PDB file of C-alpha atoms in Angstrom:
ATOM      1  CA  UNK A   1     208.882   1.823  -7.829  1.00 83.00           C
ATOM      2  CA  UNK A   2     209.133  -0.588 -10.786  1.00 84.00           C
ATOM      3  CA  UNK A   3     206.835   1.469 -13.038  1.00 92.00           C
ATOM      4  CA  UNK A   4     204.371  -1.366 -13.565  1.00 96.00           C
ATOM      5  CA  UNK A   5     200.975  -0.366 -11.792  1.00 97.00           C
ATOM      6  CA  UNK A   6     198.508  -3.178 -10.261  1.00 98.00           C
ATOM      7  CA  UNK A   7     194.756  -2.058  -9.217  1.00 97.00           C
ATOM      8  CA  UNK A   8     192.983  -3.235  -6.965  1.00 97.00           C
ATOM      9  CA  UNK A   9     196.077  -4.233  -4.210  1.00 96.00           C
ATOM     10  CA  UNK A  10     193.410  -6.232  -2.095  1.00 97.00           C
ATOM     11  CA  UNK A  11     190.132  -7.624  -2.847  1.00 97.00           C
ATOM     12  CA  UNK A  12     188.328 -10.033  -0.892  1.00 98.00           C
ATOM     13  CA  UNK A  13     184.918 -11.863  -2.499  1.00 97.00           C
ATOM     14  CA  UNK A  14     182.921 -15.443  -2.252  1.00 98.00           C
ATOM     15  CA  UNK A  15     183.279 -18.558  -3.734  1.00 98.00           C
ATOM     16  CA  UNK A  16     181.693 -18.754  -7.184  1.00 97.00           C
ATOM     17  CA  UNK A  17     182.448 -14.702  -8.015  1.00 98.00           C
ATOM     18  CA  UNK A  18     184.092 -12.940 -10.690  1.00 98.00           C
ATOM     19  CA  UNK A  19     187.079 -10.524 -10.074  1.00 98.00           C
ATOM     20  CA  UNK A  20     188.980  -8.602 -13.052  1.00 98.00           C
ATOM     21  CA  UNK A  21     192.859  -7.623 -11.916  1.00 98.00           C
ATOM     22  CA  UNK A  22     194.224  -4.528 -13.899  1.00 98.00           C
ATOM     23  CA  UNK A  23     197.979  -4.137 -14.725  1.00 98.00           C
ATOM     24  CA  UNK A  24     199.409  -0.875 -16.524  1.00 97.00           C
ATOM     25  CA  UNK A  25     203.300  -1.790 -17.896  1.00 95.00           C
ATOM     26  CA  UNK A  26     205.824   0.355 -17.825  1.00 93.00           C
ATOM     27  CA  UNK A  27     205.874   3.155 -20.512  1.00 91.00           C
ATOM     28  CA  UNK A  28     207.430   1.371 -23.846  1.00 87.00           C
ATOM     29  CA  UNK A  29     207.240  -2.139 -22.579  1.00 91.00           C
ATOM     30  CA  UNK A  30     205.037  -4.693 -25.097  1.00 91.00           C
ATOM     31  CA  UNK A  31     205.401  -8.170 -23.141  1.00 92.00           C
ATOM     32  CA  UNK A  32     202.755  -8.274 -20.209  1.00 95.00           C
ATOM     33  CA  UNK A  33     203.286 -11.678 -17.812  1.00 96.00           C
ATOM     34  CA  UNK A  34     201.037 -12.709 -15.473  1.00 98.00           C
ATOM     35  CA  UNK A  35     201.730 -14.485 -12.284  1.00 98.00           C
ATOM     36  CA  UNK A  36     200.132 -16.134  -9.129  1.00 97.00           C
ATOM     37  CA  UNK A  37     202.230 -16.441  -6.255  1.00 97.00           C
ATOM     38  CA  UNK A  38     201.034 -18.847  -3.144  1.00 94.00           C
ATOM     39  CA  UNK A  39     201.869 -21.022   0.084  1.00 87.00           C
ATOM     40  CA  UNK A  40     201.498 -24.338  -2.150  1.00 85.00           C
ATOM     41  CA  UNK A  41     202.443 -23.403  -5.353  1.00 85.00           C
ATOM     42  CA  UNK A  42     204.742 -20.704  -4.942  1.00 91.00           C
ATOM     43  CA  UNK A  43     205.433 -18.392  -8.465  1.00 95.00           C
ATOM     44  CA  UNK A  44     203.948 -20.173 -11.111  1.00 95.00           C
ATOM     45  CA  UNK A  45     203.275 -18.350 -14.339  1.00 96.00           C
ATOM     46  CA  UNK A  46     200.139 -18.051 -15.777  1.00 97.00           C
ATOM     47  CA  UNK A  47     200.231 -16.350 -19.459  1.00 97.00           C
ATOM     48  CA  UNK A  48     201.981 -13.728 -21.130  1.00 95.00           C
ATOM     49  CA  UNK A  49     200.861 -11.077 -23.948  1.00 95.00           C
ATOM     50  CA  UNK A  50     202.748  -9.783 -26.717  1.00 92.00           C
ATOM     51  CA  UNK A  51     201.692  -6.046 -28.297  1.00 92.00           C
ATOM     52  CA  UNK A  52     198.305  -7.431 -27.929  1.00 93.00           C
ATOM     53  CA  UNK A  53     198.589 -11.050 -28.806  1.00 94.00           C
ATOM     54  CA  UNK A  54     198.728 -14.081 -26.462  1.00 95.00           C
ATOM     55  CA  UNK A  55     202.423 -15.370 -26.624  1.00 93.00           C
ATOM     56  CA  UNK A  56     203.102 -18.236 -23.897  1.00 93.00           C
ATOM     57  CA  UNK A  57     200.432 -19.645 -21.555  1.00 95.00           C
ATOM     58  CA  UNK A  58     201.758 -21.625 -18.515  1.00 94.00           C
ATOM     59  CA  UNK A  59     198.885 -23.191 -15.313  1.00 84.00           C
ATOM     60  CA  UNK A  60     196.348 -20.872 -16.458  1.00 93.00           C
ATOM     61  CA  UNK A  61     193.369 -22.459 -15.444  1.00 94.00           C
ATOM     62  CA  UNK A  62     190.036 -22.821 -18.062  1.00 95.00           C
ATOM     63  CA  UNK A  63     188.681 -20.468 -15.260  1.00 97.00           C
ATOM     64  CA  UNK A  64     190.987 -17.597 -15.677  1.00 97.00           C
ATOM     65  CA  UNK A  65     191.309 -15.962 -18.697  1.00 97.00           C
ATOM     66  CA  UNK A  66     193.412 -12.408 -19.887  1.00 97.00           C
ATOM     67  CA  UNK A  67     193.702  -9.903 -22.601  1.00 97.00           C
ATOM     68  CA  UNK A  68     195.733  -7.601 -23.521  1.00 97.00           C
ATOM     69  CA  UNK A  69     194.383  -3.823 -25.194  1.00 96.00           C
ATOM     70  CA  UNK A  70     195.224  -1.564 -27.801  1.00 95.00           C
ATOM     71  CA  UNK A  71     197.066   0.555 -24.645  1.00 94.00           C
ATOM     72  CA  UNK A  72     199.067  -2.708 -23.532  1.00 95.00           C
ATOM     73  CA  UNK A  73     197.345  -2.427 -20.063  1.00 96.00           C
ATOM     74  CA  UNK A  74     196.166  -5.920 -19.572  1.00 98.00           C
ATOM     75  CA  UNK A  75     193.474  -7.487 -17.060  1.00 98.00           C
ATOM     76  CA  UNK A  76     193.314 -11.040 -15.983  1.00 98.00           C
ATOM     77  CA  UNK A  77     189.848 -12.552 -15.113  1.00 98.00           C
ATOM     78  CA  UNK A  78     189.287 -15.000 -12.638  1.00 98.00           C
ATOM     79  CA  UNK A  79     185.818 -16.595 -12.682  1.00 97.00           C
ATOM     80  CA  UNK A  80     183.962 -19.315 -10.696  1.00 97.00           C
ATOM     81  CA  UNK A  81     186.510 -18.298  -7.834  1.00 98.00           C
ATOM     82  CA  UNK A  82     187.263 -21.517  -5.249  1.00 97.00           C
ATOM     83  CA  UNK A  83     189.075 -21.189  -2.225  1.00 96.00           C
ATOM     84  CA  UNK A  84     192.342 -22.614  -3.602  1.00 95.00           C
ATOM     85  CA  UNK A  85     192.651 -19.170  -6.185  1.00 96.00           C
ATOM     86  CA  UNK A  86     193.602 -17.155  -2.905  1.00 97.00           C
ATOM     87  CA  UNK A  87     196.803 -15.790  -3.873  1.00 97.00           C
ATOM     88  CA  UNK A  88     198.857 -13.005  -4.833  1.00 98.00           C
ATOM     89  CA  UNK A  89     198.924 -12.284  -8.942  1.00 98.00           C
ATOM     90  CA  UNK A  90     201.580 -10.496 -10.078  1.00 98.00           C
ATOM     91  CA  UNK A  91     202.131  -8.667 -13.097  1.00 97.00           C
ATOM     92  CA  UNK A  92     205.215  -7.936 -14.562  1.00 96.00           C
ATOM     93  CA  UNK A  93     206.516  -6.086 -18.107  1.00 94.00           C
ATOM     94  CA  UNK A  94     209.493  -6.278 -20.358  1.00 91.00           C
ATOM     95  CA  UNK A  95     211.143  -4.422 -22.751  1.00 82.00           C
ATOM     96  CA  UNK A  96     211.305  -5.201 -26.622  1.00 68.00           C
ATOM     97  CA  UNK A  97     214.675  -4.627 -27.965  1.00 56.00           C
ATOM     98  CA  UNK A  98     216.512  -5.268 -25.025  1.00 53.00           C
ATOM     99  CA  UNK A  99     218.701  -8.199 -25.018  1.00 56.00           C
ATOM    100  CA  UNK A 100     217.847  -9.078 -21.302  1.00 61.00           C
ATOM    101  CA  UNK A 101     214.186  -8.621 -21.546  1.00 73.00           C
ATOM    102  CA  UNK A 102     214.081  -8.036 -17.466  1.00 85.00           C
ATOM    103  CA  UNK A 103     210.979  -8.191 -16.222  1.00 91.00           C
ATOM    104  CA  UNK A 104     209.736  -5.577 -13.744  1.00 92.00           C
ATOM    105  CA  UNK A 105     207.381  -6.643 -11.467  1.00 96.00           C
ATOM    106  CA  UNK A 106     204.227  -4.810 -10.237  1.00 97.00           C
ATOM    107  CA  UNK A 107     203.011  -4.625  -6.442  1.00 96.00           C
ATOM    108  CA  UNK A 108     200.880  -7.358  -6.736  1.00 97.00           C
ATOM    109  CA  UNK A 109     197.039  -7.608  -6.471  1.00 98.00           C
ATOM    110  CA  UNK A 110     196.363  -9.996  -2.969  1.00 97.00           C
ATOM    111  CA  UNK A 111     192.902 -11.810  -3.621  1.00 98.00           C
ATOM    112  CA  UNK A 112     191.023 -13.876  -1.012  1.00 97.00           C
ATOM    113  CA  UNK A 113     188.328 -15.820  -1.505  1.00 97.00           C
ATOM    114  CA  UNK A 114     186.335 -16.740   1.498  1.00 97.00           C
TER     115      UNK A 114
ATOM    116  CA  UNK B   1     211.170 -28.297 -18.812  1.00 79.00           C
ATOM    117  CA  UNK B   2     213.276 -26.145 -16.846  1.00 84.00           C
ATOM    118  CA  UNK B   3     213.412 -26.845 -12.823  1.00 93.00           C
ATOM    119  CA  UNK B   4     215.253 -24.268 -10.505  1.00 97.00           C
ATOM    120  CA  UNK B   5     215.744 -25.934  -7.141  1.00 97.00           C
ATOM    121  CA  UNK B   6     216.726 -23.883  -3.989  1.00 97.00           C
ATOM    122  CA  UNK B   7     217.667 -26.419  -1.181  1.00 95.00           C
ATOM    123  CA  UNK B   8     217.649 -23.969   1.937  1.00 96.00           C
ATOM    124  CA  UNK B   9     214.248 -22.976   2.706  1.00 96.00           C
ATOM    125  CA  UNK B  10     215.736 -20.798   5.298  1.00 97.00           C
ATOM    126  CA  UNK B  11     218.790 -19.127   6.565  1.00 97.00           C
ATOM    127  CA  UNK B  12     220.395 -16.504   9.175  1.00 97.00           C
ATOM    128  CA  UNK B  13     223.503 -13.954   9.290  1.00 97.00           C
ATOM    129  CA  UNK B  14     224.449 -11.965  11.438  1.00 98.00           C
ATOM    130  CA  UNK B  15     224.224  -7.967  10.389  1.00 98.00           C
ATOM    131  CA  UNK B  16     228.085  -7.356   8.366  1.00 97.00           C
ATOM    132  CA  UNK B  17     228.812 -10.974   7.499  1.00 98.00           C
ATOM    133  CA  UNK B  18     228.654 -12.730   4.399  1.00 98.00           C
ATOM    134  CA  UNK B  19     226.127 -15.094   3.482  1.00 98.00           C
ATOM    135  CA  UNK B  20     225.881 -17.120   0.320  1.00 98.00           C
ATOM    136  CA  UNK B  21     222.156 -18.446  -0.830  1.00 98.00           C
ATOM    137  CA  UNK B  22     222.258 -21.892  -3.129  1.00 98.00           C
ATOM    138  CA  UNK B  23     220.483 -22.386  -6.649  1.00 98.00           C
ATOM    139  CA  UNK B  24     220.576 -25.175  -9.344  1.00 98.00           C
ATOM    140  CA  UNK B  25     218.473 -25.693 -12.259  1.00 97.00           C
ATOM    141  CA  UNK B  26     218.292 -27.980 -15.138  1.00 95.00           C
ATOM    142  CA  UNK B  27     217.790 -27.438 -18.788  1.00 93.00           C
ATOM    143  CA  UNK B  28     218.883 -28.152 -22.051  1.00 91.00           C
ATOM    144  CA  UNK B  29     218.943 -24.857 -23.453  1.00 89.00           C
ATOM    145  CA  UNK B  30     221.917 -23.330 -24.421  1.00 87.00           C
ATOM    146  CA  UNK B  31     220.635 -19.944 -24.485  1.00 88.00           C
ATOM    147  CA  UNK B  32     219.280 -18.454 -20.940  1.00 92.00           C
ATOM    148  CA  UNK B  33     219.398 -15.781 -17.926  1.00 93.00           C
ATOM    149  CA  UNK B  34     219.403 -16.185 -14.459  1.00 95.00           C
ATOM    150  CA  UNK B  35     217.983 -13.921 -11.700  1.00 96.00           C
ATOM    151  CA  UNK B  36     218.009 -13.582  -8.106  1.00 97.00           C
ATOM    152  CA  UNK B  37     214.458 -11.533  -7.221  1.00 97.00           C
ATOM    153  CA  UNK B  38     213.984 -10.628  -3.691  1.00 97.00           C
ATOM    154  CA  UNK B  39     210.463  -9.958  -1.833  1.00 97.00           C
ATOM    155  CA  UNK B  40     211.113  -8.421   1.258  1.00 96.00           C
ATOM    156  CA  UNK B  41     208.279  -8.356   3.452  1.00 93.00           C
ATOM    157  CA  UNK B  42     206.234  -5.311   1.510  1.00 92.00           C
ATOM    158  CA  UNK B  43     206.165  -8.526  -0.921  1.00 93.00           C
ATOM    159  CA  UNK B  44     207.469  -6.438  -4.154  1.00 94.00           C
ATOM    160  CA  UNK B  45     209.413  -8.480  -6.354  1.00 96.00           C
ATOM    161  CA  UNK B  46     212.637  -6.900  -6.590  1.00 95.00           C
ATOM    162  CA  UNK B  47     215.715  -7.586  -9.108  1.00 93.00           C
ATOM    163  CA  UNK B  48     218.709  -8.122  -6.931  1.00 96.00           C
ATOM    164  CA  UNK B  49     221.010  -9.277  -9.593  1.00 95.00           C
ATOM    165  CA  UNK B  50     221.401 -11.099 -13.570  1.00 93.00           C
ATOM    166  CA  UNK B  51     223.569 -13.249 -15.137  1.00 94.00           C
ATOM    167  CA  UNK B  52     223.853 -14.233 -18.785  1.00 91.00           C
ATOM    168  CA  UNK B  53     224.787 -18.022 -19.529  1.00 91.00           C
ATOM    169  CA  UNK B  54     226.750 -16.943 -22.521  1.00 89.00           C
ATOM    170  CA  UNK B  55     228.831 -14.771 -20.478  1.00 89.00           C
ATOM    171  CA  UNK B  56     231.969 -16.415 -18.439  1.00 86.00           C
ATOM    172  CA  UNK B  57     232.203 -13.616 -15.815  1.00 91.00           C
ATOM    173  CA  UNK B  58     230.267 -13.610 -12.802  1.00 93.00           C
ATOM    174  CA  UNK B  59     227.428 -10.980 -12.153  1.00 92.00           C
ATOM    175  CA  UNK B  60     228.560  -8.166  -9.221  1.00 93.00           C
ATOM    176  CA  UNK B  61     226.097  -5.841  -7.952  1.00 92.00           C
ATOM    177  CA  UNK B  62     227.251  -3.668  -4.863  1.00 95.00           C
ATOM    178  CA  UNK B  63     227.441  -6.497  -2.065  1.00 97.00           C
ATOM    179  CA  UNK B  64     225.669  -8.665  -4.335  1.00 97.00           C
ATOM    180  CA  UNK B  65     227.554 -11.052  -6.160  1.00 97.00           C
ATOM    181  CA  UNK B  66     227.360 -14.730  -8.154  1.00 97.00           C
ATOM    182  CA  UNK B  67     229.155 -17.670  -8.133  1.00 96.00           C
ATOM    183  CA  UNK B  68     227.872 -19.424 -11.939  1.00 96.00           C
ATOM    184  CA  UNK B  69     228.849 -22.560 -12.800  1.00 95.00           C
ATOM    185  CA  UNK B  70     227.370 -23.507 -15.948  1.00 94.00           C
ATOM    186  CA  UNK B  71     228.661 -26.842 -16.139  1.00 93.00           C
ATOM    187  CA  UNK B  72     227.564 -27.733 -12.684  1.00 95.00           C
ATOM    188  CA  UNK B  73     223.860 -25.920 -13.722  1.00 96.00           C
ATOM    189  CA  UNK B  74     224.900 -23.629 -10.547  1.00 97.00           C
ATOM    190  CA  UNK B  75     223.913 -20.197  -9.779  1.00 97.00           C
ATOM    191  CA  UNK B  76     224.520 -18.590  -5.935  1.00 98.00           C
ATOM    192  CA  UNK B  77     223.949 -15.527  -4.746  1.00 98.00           C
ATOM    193  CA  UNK B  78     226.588 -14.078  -2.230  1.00 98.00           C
ATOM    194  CA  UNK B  79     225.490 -11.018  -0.209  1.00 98.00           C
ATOM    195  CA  UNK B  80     228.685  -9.065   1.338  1.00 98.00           C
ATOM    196  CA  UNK B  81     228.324  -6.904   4.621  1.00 97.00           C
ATOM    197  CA  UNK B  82     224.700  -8.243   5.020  1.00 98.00           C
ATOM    198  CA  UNK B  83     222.063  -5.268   6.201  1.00 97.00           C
ATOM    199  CA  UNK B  84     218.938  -5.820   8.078  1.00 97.00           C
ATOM    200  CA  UNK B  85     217.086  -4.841   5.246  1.00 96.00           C
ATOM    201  CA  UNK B  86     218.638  -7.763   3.437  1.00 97.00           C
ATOM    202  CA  UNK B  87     215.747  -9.586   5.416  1.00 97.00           C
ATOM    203  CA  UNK B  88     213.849 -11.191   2.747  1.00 98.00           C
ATOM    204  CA  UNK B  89     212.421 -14.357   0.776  1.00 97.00           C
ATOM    205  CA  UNK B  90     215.123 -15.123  -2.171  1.00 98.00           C
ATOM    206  CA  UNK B  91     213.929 -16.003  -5.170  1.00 98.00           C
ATOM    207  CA  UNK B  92     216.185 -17.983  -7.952  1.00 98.00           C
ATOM    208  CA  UNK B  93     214.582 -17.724 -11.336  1.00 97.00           C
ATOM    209  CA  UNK B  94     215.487 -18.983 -15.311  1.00 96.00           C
ATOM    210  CA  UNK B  95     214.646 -17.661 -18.063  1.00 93.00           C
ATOM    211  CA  UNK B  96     214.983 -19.384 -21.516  1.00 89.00           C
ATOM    212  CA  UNK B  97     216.205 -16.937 -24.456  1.00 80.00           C
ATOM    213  CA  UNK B  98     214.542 -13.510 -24.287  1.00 75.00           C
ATOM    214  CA  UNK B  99     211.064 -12.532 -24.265  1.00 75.00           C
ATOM    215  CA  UNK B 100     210.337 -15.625 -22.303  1.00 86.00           C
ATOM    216  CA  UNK B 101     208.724 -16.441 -18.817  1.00 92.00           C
ATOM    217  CA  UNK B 102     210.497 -16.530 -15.546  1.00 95.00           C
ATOM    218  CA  UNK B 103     210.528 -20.006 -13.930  1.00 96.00           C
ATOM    219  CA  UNK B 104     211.510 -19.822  -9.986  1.00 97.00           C
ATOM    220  CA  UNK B 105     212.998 -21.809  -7.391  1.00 97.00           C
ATOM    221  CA  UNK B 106     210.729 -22.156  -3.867  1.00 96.00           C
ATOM    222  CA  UNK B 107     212.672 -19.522  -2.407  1.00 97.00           C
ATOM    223  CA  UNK B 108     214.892 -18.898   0.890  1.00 97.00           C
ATOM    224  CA  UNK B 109     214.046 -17.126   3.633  1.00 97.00           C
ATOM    225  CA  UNK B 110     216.952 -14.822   4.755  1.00 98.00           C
ATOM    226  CA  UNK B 111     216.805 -13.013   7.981  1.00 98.00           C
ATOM    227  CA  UNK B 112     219.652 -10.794   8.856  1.00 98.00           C
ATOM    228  CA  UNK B 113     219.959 -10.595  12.842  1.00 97.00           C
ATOM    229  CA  UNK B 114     221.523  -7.685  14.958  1.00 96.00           C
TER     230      UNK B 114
END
């Protein structure tokens, strides 16, 4: 158990819905990354959050968006959902302070669009 | 940008032999960290093992073990006395400086036969 907590694990909705993902860091940890894992893309990184702030955004589509709150949970909102946004998003945390900043993953949230 | 390339999508060993798993990457940073991640089938992302670019010494962790070669931009992963429950997709990943994303090779598939 890396510490870092993902809800829902599965959700399954129709083209053209909204979802919100939920990620809970590990106790202490400020950086919050978001990632989407699938069959054509494989890991690509989406954004990250600093102690609240947006730090780095990678393919984030205009679609998705995140935040990060006052708690450092974070969600990530995907919007207009196509087909193609099946995947499995990943959260992971890190450390400030730590000179290898390792990033624990969470479980993963598996969304399918149908 | 940074590239990780992993040029065997798939590989087999038998249970108690040794298998090494290929990585190179390119960049022109001088500062990084390198990471082997595992996802066994449960899909958690897992932390098998890290290296530091500054550091000359190779990474050991239990059976798992690297062979870096800065120069070369090379970064394998050697797993000793292979278990079945070394079964898993392999996941090569840079990571520029500190509180930085993880960029990630396409992974290999390792399956560990009895």
């Amino acid at each position: 158990d890396s510490g870092v907590t993902q809800t829902p694990k599965h959700l399954i909705t129709a083209t053209g819905q909204r979802v919100t993902l939920r990620c809970s860091p590990r106790s202490g940890d400020l950086s919050v990354y978001w990632y989407q894992q699938s069959l054509d893309q494989g890991l690509q990184f989406l954004i990250q959050y600093y102690n609240g702030e947006e730090r780095a955004k990678g393919n984030i589509l205009e679609r998705f968006s995140a935040q990060q709150f006052p708690d450092l949970h974070s969600e990530l909102n995907l919007s207009s959902l196509e087909l193609g946004d099946s995947a499995l998003y990943f959260c992971a945390s890190s450390a400030p302070g730590s000179g290898s900043y390792e990033q624990y993953f969470g479980p993963g949230t598996r969304l399918t669009v149908t | 940008a940074q590239t990780v390339t992993q040029s065997q999508p798939e590989m087999s060993v038998q249970e108690a032999e040794t298998v090494t798993l290929s990585c190179t990457y390119d960049t022109s940073e001088s500062n990084y960290y390198l990471f082997w991640y595992k996802q066994p089938p449960s899909r958690q992302m897992i932390l098998v093992i890290r290296q530091e670019a500054y550091k000359q010494q190779n990474a050991t962790e239990n059976r798992f073990s690297v062979n870096f070669q800065k120069a070369a931009k090379s970064f394998s992963l050697k797993i000793s006395d292979s278990q079945l429950g070394d079964t898993a997709m392999y996941f090569c990943a840079f990571r520029r400086g500190s509180n930085y994303k993880l960029t990630f090779g396409k992974g290999t598939l390792l399956t560990v036969n009895p």
